Amino acid sequence: MGTRLRETASEVAALLWREHVVYRERGGGVVIRGEHVQRWISMAPSGGRDEILLRAGRILDGGTTAPARTEALASLNAGTNELAAICRRLLAEVTTDPARPSPPPRRVRKRERRIRKGRHTSLTSWVVIAGVIALVGLYAYNAVLARLP
């Protein structure tokens, strides 16, 4: 069923969006991501034979996925067009779901980052290294003094 589910998901994805990514979930399901529309569809095997659970949700800032907002059961034997129609309905519900308003857009401040080439040891690191060397030297000095008559 896994191979068949992946093939079906690829066909449905091509009908939904020109730009999409299809990948397998850990549980054996398949996810279709539409980054440009900030939405995702999940197809997973259900308890029934040839039944799949379709879930839809949003993609949050940073690329993480929000929990599913809508879901429906469908037959894997249904045609690709029928499955795409169900997915479109779920995506429309995700878009217009008044119970869960979308988060306000965040303003991202750009920080200037200094690009470092290679590794550099900071001043604090050198102070720590010097302190450890001094302690080892003091211990060795005391050990030599303790052996003198």
Coordinates of C-alpha atoms in Angstrom, one line a residue:
M1 CA 0.0 0.0 0.0
G2 CA 3.0 2.3 0.7
T3 CA 4.1 2.4 -3.0
R4 CA 0.6 2.9 -4.2
L5 CA 0.0 5.7 -1.7
R6 CA 3.1 7.5 -2.8
E7 CA 2.2 7.2 -6.5
T8 CA -1.3 8.5 -5.8
A9 CA 0.1 11.3 -3.7
S10 CA 2.4 12.4 -6.5
E11 CA -0.5 12.4 -9.0
V12 CA -2.7 14.4 -6.7
A13 CA 0.2 16.8 -5.9
A14 CA 0.6 17.5 -9.6
L15 CA -3.1 18.4 -9.9
L16 CA -3.0 20.6 -6.8
W17 CA 0.2 22.6 -7.2
R18 CA 2.9 23.1 -9.8
E19 CA 5.4 23.6 -7.1
H20 CA 5.3 20.8 -4.5
V21 CA 7.4 18.4 -2.5
V22 CA 6.2 14.8 -1.7
Y23 CA 7.9 12.9 1.1
R24 CA 7.2 9.9 3.3
E25 CA 6.3 10.2 7.0
R26 CA 7.5 7.9 9.7
G27 CA 4.2 6.2 10.1
G28 CA 4.0 5.1 6.5
G29 CA 2.0 8.1 5.3
V30 CA 2.9 10.6 2.6
V31 CA 3.0 14.4 2.9
I32 CA 2.5 16.9 0.0
R33 CA 4.0 20.4 0.8
G34 CA 3.1 23.5 -1.1
E35 CA 5.6 26.0 0.3
H36 CA 4.4 28.8 -2.0
V37 CA 0.8 28.5 -0.6
Q38 CA 2.0 27.7 3.0
R39 CA -0.2 24.5 3.1
W40 CA 0.3 20.8 3.4
I41 CA -1.8 17.6 2.8
S42 CA -1.1 14.3 4.5
M43 CA -2.3 10.9 3.2
A44 CA -2.0 8.1 5.6
P45 CA -3.3 4.5 5.7
S46 CA -6.5 4.2 7.8
G47 CA -7.9 1.3 9.7
G48 CA -10.1 0.2 6.7
R49 CA -8.9 -1.6 3.7
D50 CA -8.0 0.8 0.9
E51 CA -9.1 3.7 3.0
I52 CA -6.8 6.7 3.6
L53 CA -7.0 9.5 6.0
L54 CA -6.5 12.9 4.4
R55 CA -5.4 15.8 6.6
A56 CA -4.6 19.4 5.8
G57 CA -2.8 22.1 7.6
R58 CA -0.7 25.2 7.4
I59 CA 3.0 25.7 7.1
L60 CA 4.3 28.2 9.7
D61 CA 7.1 30.7 9.4
G62 CA 10.3 28.9 9.4
G63 CA 8.9 25.9 7.6
T64 CA 7.5 23.9 10.5
T65 CA 4.0 22.4 10.1
A66 CA 1.1 23.4 12.2
P67 CA -1.2 20.6 13.4
A68 CA -3.9 19.4 11.0
R69 CA -7.0 21.6 10.9
T70 CA -9.2 19.4 8.8
E71 CA -9.3 15.7 8.0
A72 CA -11.5 13.3 5.9
L73 CA -11.6 9.6 5.1
A74 CA -11.4 8.6 1.4
S75 CA -11.0 5.5 -0.7
L76 CA -7.7 4.9 -2.3
N77 CA -9.6 3.4 -5.2
A78 CA -11.2 6.7 -5.9
G79 CA -9.9 8.4 -8.9
T80 CA -7.0 10.9 -8.7
N81 CA -9.5 13.8 -9.7
E82 CA -11.8 12.8 -6.8
L83 CA -9.0 12.7 -4.3
A84 CA -7.7 16.1 -5.6
A85 CA -11.3 17.5 -5.1
I86 CA -11.4 16.3 -1.5
C87 CA -7.9 17.8 -0.9
R88 CA -9.0 21.1 -2.4
R89 CA -12.1 21.1 -0.1
L90 CA -9.8 20.4 2.9
L91 CA -7.4 23.2 1.8
A92 CA -10.3 25.6 1.5
E93 CA -11.4 24.8 5.0
V94 CA -7.9 25.4 6.3
T95 CA -7.9 28.8 4.6
T96 CA -11.3 29.9 5.9
D97 CA -11.3 28.2 9.3
P98 CA -12.7 31.0 11.6
A99 CA -12.1 29.0 14.8
R100 CA -8.4 29.2 14.5
P101 CA -7.2 32.5 13.1
S102 CA -3.9 32.6 11.5
P103 CA -1.1 34.2 13.6
P104 CA -0.2 37.8 12.7
P105 CA 2.8 38.1 10.4
R106 CA 6.0 38.5 12.4
R107 CA 8.5 41.1 11.5
V108 CA 11.9 39.5 11.3
R109 CA 14.8 41.8 12.1
K110 CA 17.9 41.1 10.2
R111 CA 21.0 40.8 12.3
E112 CA 24.3 41.5 10.9
R113 CA 26.6 38.5 11.4
R114 CA 30.3 38.6 11.3
I115 CA 31.5 35.9 8.9
R116 CA 34.5 34.2 10.3
K117 CA 36.9 32.3 8.2
G118 CA 38.4 29.4 10.2
R119 CA 38.4 29.0 13.9
H120 CA 39.5 31.7 16.3
T121 CA 40.1 31.3 20.0
S122 CA 38.6 34.1 22.0
L123 CA 40.3 36.0 24.8
T124 CA 38.2 34.3 27.4
S125 CA 39.4 30.9 26.2
W126 CA 43.0 32.0 26.4
V127 CA 42.5 33.2 30.0
V128 CA 41.0 29.8 30.9
I129 CA 43.9 28.0 29.3
A130 CA 46.4 30.2 31.0
G131 CA 44.7 29.6 34.4
V132 CA 44.8 25.8 33.9
I133 CA 48.5 25.9 33.0
A134 CA 49.2 28.0 36.0
L135 CA 47.4 25.6 38.3
V136 CA 49.3 22.6 36.9
G137 CA 52.6 24.5 37.3
L138 CA 51.8 25.4 40.9
Y139 CA 50.9 21.8 41.6
A140 CA 54.2 20.6 40.1
Y141 CA 56.2 23.2 42.0
N142 CA 54.6 22.2 45.3
A143 CA 55.3 18.5 44.5
V144 CA 59.0 19.2 43.9
L145 CA 59.2 21.3 47.1
A146 CA 57.6 18.5 49.2
R147 CA 60.4 16.1 48.1
L148 CA 63.3 18.3 49.0
P149 CA 64.9 17.7 52.4

